mmCIF file of C-alpha atoms and ligand atoms in Angstrom:
data_model
loop_
_atom_site.group_PDB
_atom_site.id
_atom_site.type_symbol
_atom_site.label_atom_id
_atom_site.label_comp_id
_atom_site.label_asym_id
_atom_site.label_seq_id
_atom_site.Cartn_x
_atom_site.Cartn_y
_atom_site.Cartn_z
ATOM 1 C CA MET A 640 87.621 315.172 117.469
ATOM 2 C CA SER A 641 88.372 312.299 115.538
ATOM 3 C CA ILE A 642 89.661 312.163 111.657
ATOM 4 C CA ILE A 643 87.483 310.246 109.313
ATOM 5 C CA ILE A 644 88.902 309.145 105.771
ATOM 6 C CA GLY A 645 86.951 307.908 102.813
ATOM 7 C CA ASN A 646 89.430 305.985 100.929
ATOM 8 C CA TRP A 647 87.476 305.634 97.296
ATOM 9 C CA LYS A 648 90.400 303.419 95.817
ATOM 10 C CA MET A 649 89.782 303.067 91.987
ATOM 11 C CA TYR A 650 86.012 304.048 92.203
ATOM 12 C CA LYS A 651 84.136 307.333 91.151
ATOM 13 C CA THR A 652 84.815 309.185 87.865
ATOM 14 C CA ARG A 653 84.717 312.695 88.099
ATOM 15 C CA HIS A 654 80.840 313.238 87.713
ATOM 16 C CA GLN A 655 80.291 310.543 90.011
ATOM 17 C CA ALA A 656 82.754 312.456 92.498
ATOM 18 C CA VAL A 657 80.973 315.694 92.377
ATOM 19 C CA GLU A 658 77.276 314.130 92.619
ATOM 20 C CA PHE A 659 78.619 312.237 95.798
ATOM 21 C CA ILE A 660 80.158 315.516 97.498
ATOM 22 C CA LYS A 661 76.708 317.228 96.891
ATOM 23 C CA ALA A 662 75.117 314.315 98.511
ATOM 24 C CA LEU A 663 77.366 314.164 101.495
ATOM 25 C CA LEU A 664 77.617 317.683 102.642
ATOM 26 C CA PRO A 665 73.822 318.366 104.365
ATOM 27 C CA LEU A 666 74.381 314.759 105.815
ATOM 28 C CA ILE A 667 77.673 316.413 107.716
ATOM 29 C CA GLN A 668 76.737 319.622 108.406
ATOM 30 C CA ASN A 669 76.915 319.122 112.737
ATOM 31 C CA CYS A 670 79.416 316.376 112.328
ATOM 32 C CA PRO A 671 81.565 316.093 115.094
ATOM 33 C CA ASN A 672 84.489 314.791 113.475
ATOM 34 C CA GLU A 673 86.922 316.190 110.531
ATOM 35 C CA VAL A 674 85.990 314.425 107.409
ATOM 36 C CA TRP A 675 88.531 313.709 104.527
ATOM 37 C CA LEU A 676 88.439 312.197 101.418
ATOM 38 C CA SER A 677 91.135 310.452 99.585
ATOM 39 C CA VAL A 678 89.905 310.672 95.704
ATOM 40 C CA PRO A 679 91.345 309.314 92.235
ATOM 41 C CA PHE A 680 93.686 311.791 90.780
ATOM 42 C CA THR A 681 91.266 312.534 87.955
ATOM 43 C CA SER A 682 88.725 313.792 90.494
ATOM 44 C CA LEU A 683 91.008 316.042 92.684
ATOM 45 C CA GLN A 684 90.436 319.187 91.281
ATOM 46 C CA VAL A 685 86.537 319.192 91.117
ATOM 47 C CA CYS A 686 86.357 317.700 94.581
ATOM 48 C CA VAL A 687 88.659 320.588 95.918
ATOM 49 C CA GLU A 688 86.137 323.063 94.349
ATOM 50 C CA GLU A 689 83.050 321.293 95.076
ATOM 51 C CA ALA A 690 84.371 320.911 98.840
ATOM 52 C CA LYS A 691 85.931 324.455 99.512
ATOM 53 C CA GLY A 692 84.820 326.443 102.581
ATOM 54 C CA LYS A 693 82.737 323.240 103.512
ATOM 55 C CA GLY A 694 85.294 321.775 106.037
ATOM 56 C CA VAL A 695 86.057 318.651 103.817
ATOM 57 C CA LYS A 696 89.717 317.971 103.076
ATOM 58 C CA ILE A 697 90.643 316.647 99.915
ATOM 59 C CA GLY A 698 93.574 314.490 99.652
ATOM 60 C CA ALA A 699 94.827 311.704 97.177
ATOM 61 C CA GLN A 700 95.882 307.862 97.508
ATOM 62 C CA ASN A 701 99.590 307.835 96.317
ATOM 63 C CA MET A 702 102.206 309.891 94.686
ATOM 64 C CA ASN A 703 105.761 309.151 93.285
ATOM 65 C CA GLU A 704 108.769 310.185 95.735
ATOM 66 C CA ALA A 705 110.774 312.340 92.954
ATOM 67 C CA SER A 706 110.325 315.703 92.343
ATOM 68 C CA GLU A 707 110.112 315.261 88.637
ATOM 69 C CA GLY A 708 111.370 312.892 85.644
ATOM 70 C CA ALA A 709 110.802 310.575 83.130
ATOM 71 C CA PHE A 710 108.444 308.018 85.290
ATOM 72 C CA THR A 711 105.562 307.589 82.937
ATOM 73 C CA GLY A 712 102.175 307.008 84.661
ATOM 74 C CA GLU A 713 103.481 308.427 87.726
ATOM 75 C CA ILE A 714 102.206 311.628 89.575
ATOM 76 C CA ALA A 715 104.413 314.390 91.898
ATOM 77 C CA GLY A 716 103.816 315.676 95.448
ATOM 78 C CA GLN A 717 104.048 319.117 93.681
ATOM 79 C CA MET A 718 101.679 318.470 91.027
ATOM 80 C CA LEU A 719 99.156 317.203 93.992
ATOM 81 C CA LYS A 720 99.945 320.235 96.175
ATOM 82 C CA GLU A 721 98.761 322.408 93.091
ATOM 83 C CA GLY A 722 95.693 320.470 92.525
ATOM 84 C CA GLY A 723 94.540 321.086 96.050
ATOM 85 C CA ALA A 724 95.467 317.983 97.491
ATOM 86 C CA GLU A 725 95.987 318.437 101.715
ATOM 87 C CA PHE A 726 97.014 314.760 102.493
ATOM 88 C CA VAL A 727 97.991 311.873 100.629
ATOM 89 C CA LEU A 728 97.738 308.166 101.498
ATOM 90 C CA LEU A 729 101.173 306.226 101.786
ATOM 91 C CA GLY A 730 102.242 302.556 101.932
ATOM 92 C CA HIS A 731 98.746 301.310 101.771
ATOM 93 C CA SER A 732 98.771 297.416 101.532
ATOM 94 C CA GLU A 733 97.437 297.494 98.056
ATOM 95 C CA ARG A 734 100.254 299.641 97.015
ATOM 96 C CA ARG A 735 102.673 297.511 99.301
ATOM 97 C CA LYS A 736 101.296 294.182 97.715
ATOM 98 C CA ILE A 737 100.169 294.845 94.180
ATOM 99 C CA PHE A 738 102.506 297.375 93.018
ATOM 100 C CA HIS A 739 105.507 296.057 95.241
ATOM 101 C CA GLU A 740 106.389 299.150 96.992
ATOM 102 C CA THR A 741 109.145 298.506 99.819
ATOM 103 C CA ASP A 742 109.604 300.539 103.207
ATOM 104 C CA GLU A 743 112.138 302.359 101.549
ATOM 105 C CA MET A 744 110.321 303.565 98.786
ATOM 106 C CA ILE A 745 107.142 304.446 101.098
ATOM 107 C CA ALA A 746 109.668 306.401 103.520
ATOM 108 C CA ALA A 747 111.154 308.606 100.279
ATOM 109 C CA LYS A 748 107.501 309.399 99.697
ATOM 110 C CA VAL A 749 106.526 310.235 103.267
ATOM 111 C CA GLY A 750 109.674 312.541 103.283
ATOM 112 C CA LYS A 751 108.756 314.359 99.834
ATOM 113 C CA ALA A 752 105.082 314.940 101.145
ATOM 114 C CA LEU A 753 106.460 316.589 103.945
ATOM 115 C CA GLU A 754 108.882 318.909 101.835
ATOM 116 C CA VAL A 755 106.026 319.939 99.467
ATOM 117 C CA GLY A 756 103.699 320.689 101.995
ATOM 118 C CA ILE A 757 101.285 317.801 102.273
ATOM 119 C CA THR A 758 100.079 315.846 105.233
ATOM 120 C CA PRO A 759 101.216 311.863 104.785
ATOM 121 C CA VAL A 760 98.841 309.151 106.288
ATOM 122 C CA LEU A 761 101.331 306.414 106.393
ATOM 123 C CA CYS A 762 99.326 303.325 106.567
ATOM 124 C CA VAL A 763 100.702 300.114 108.193
ATOM 125 C CA GLY A 764 99.422 296.609 109.035
ATOM 126 C CA GLU A 765 100.068 292.940 109.481
ATOM 127 C CA THR A 766 98.841 290.029 107.169
ATOM 128 C CA GLU A 767 96.812 287.116 108.246
ATOM 129 C CA GLU A 768 100.123 284.980 107.794
ATOM 130 C CA GLU A 769 102.016 287.466 109.801
ATOM 131 C CA ARG A 770 99.110 287.916 112.692
ATOM 132 C CA GLU A 771 98.988 283.862 112.868
ATOM 133 C CA GLY A 772 103.010 283.426 113.286
ATOM 134 C CA GLY A 773 102.782 285.872 116.011
ATOM 135 C CA GLU A 774 104.597 288.336 114.014
ATOM 136 C CA GLU A 775 102.404 291.233 114.183
ATOM 137 C CA LYS A 776 104.478 293.552 116.835
ATOM 138 C CA GLU A 777 107.524 293.527 114.439
ATOM 139 C CA VAL A 778 105.516 294.034 111.203
ATOM 140 C CA LEU A 779 104.296 297.134 113.105
ATOM 141 C CA GLN A 780 107.340 298.294 114.478
ATOM 142 C CA ARG A 781 109.359 297.812 111.172
ATOM 143 C CA GLN A 782 106.837 299.796 109.038
ATOM 144 C CA ILE A 783 106.415 302.478 111.209
ATOM 145 C CA PHE A 784 110.157 302.987 111.570
ATOM 146 C CA GLN A 785 111.227 302.699 108.307
ATOM 147 C CA GLY A 786 107.998 304.624 106.841
ATOM 148 C CA PHE A 787 108.926 307.653 109.048
ATOM 149 C CA GLN A 788 112.714 307.702 108.803
ATOM 150 C CA LYS A 789 112.818 310.781 106.887
ATOM 151 C CA ALA A 790 110.059 312.459 108.968
ATOM 152 C CA PRO A 791 111.301 315.447 111.401
ATOM 153 C CA LYS A 792 110.734 314.979 114.582
ATOM 154 C CA ASP A 793 108.046 317.640 114.604
ATOM 155 C CA ALA A 794 106.288 316.766 111.763
ATOM 156 C CA TYR A 795 102.340 316.625 111.188
ATOM 157 C CA VAL A 796 102.120 313.072 110.240
ATOM 158 C CA ILE A 797 98.668 310.436 110.254
ATOM 159 C CA LEU A 798 99.265 306.829 110.964
ATOM 160 C CA ALA A 799 96.439 304.497 109.811
ATOM 161 C CA TYR A 800 96.611 301.134 111.243
ATOM 162 C CA GLU A 801 95.013 298.693 108.533
ATOM 163 C CA PRO A 802 95.246 294.883 109.215
ATOM 164 C CA VAL A 803 95.738 293.359 105.762
ATOM 165 C CA TRP A 804 93.188 290.358 106.713
ATOM 166 C CA ALA A 805 90.294 293.080 107.357
ATOM 167 C CA ILE A 806 90.648 294.993 104.327
ATOM 168 C CA GLY A 807 87.618 294.383 101.961
ATOM 169 C CA THR A 808 86.685 291.049 103.900
ATOM 170 C CA GLY A 809 83.742 292.228 106.560
ATOM 171 C CA LYS A 810 86.231 290.699 109.239
ATOM 172 C CA MET A 811 86.754 294.168 111.217
ATOM 173 C CA ALA A 812 89.321 293.534 114.113
ATOM 174 C CA THR A 813 87.368 293.828 117.179
ATOM 175 C CA PRO A 814 87.759 297.021 119.006
ATOM 176 C CA LYS A 815 89.865 295.042 121.640
ATOM 177 C CA LEU A 816 92.019 294.058 119.107
ATOM 178 C CA ALA A 817 92.681 297.184 117.496
ATOM 179 C CA ALA A 818 92.999 298.974 120.402
ATOM 180 C CA GLU A 819 95.871 296.588 121.508
ATOM 181 C CA ALA A 820 97.361 297.232 118.096
ATOM 182 C CA HIS A 821 97.156 300.955 118.582
ATOM 183 C CA VAL A 822 98.561 301.035 122.052
ATOM 184 C CA PHE A 823 101.444 299.420 120.310
ATOM 185 C CA CYS A 824 101.749 301.764 117.574
ATOM 186 C CA ARG A 825 101.604 304.683 119.951
ATOM 187 C CA LYS A 826 104.859 303.185 121.774
ATOM 188 C CA ILE A 827 106.648 303.130 118.464
ATOM 189 C CA LEU A 828 105.506 306.726 117.661
ATOM 190 C CA THR A 829 106.584 308.057 120.947
ATOM 191 C CA SER A 830 109.805 306.501 120.669
ATOM 192 C CA HIS A 831 110.496 307.591 117.102
ATOM 193 C CA PHE A 832 108.975 310.908 117.211
ATOM 194 C CA GLY A 833 109.434 312.135 121.399
ATOM 195 C CA LYS A 834 106.599 314.176 122.890
ATOM 196 C CA ASN A 835 105.126 314.390 119.344
ATOM 197 C CA GLY A 836 104.062 311.069 118.980
ATOM 198 C CA LYS A 837 101.938 311.342 121.948
ATOM 199 C CA SER A 838 99.778 313.381 119.902
ATOM 200 C CA ILE A 839 99.932 311.714 116.225
ATOM 201 C CA PRO A 840 96.470 310.737 115.227
ATOM 202 C CA ILE A 841 96.062 306.880 115.010
ATOM 203 C CA LEU A 842 93.058 305.617 112.510
ATOM 204 C CA TYR A 843 91.868 302.494 112.188
ATOM 205 C CA GLY A 844 90.788 300.919 108.855
ATOM 206 C CA GLY A 845 89.399 297.731 107.691
ATOM 207 C CA SER A 846 85.981 296.790 106.914
ATOM 208 C CA VAL A 847 84.771 300.015 109.215
ATOM 209 C CA LYS A 848 80.890 300.327 108.716
ATOM 210 C CA PRO A 849 78.566 302.473 110.336
ATOM 211 C CA ASP A 850 77.419 300.138 112.934
ATOM 212 C CA THR A 851 80.897 299.256 114.209
ATOM 213 C CA ILE A 852 82.417 302.541 114.167
ATOM 214 C CA GLN A 853 81.156 303.684 117.473
ATOM 215 C CA ALA A 854 82.652 301.032 119.681
ATOM 216 C CA LEU A 855 86.123 301.711 117.662
ATOM 217 C CA LEU A 856 85.905 305.482 118.618
ATOM 218 C CA LYS A 857 85.585 304.655 122.261
ATOM 219 C CA GLU A 858 89.078 303.142 122.406
ATOM 220 C CA ASN A 859 91.519 305.228 123.668
ATOM 221 C CA ASP A 860 94.295 305.264 120.902
ATOM 222 C CA ILE A 861 91.776 304.930 118.292
ATOM 223 C CA ASN A 862 91.562 308.573 117.005
ATOM 224 C CA GLY A 863 89.548 308.111 113.606
ATOM 225 C CA ALA A 864 88.802 305.922 110.767
ATOM 226 C CA LEU A 865 90.022 305.368 107.200
ATOM 227 C CA VAL A 866 87.083 303.591 105.582
ATOM 228 C CA GLY A 867 86.826 302.046 102.063
ATOM 229 C CA GLY A 868 84.165 300.274 100.822
ATOM 230 C CA ALA A 869 81.606 302.110 103.169
ATOM 231 C CA SER A 870 83.024 305.593 101.927
ATOM 232 C CA LEU A 871 81.661 305.037 98.468
ATOM 233 C CA ASP A 872 78.143 305.541 99.450
ATOM 234 C CA PRO A 873 77.208 309.125 100.960
ATOM 235 C CA LYS A 874 74.561 307.841 103.423
ATOM 236 C CA SER A 875 77.098 305.265 104.804
ATOM 237 C CA PHE A 876 80.088 307.529 104.893
ATOM 238 C CA ALA A 877 77.910 310.429 106.467
ATOM 239 C CA ALA A 878 76.690 307.785 109.073
ATOM 240 C CA ILE A 879 80.526 306.930 109.971
ATOM 241 C CA ALA A 880 81.754 310.475 109.720
ATOM 242 C CA ASN A 881 78.758 311.386 112.300
ATOM 243 C CA ALA A 882 79.496 308.993 114.721
ATOM 244 C CA ARG A 883 80.827 309.952 118.321
HETATM 245 P P1 13P B 1418 87.610 298.618 103.471
HETATM 246 O O1 13P B 1418 86.892 299.803 104.461
HETATM 247 O O2 13P B 1418 86.710 298.336 102.279
HETATM 248 O O3 13P B 1418 87.504 297.122 104.222
HETATM 249 O O4 13P B 1418 88.888 299.268 102.996
HETATM 250 C C1 13P B 1418 89.690 299.490 104.163
HETATM 251 C C2 13P B 1418 90.896 300.487 103.382
HETATM 252 O O5 13P B 1418 91.614 299.851 102.349
HETATM 253 C C3 13P B 1418 90.696 301.750 103.427
HETATM 254 O O6 13P B 1418 92.159 302.449 103.000
#
């Protein structure tokens, strides 16, 4: 069973979110995979209510590392937990690039998410320049080691490999290239988490579409997908979620 996560980014009002879930549920009734949705903060609670008992996990796209405090515009892990979030994306490349999040900040967020009982989905991936410069392994190693610095060895965490050059560009990594990166990530995970590292799901993200998901899921260490654009439409997201 794979894990398919939809990342809505800054799309969908509460009303649109509810409409989406109503349309999605009948399409994934015999779904072979776990379906998770990462929604805007304002839609968290309505999505949780709408998806209750229907096997779809609802989560958030970011959180602050502090428990509480004078941080205007931020949201704390405990607030997400109470709102019903079961997981949170952390260190997405858009957060790293646009909002200048560092590996150190991301590590603190991962630690806090685990502390409040939310599954962290750590996002890692190299830029186009880094790949062209042959630095992708170094980048992945640094982002994984540092991002999981505060995670206990037996923690339940998820890793998402999202090469930055494949996000929103339509240039999906070939299954072979993605698989090579996943095998490398697996090595880092086992050296960091020991035996637990063997079972940590590694998801691929970056221009995943209904017609490309199947080839990805056939690869050994690709345990699911993190889907952006194609998760905004219930039909295309369901087609991805139903892939075997
Ligand atoms: P796209 O699927 O739109 O390329 O986005 C991927 C992504 O950033 C998911 O987190």
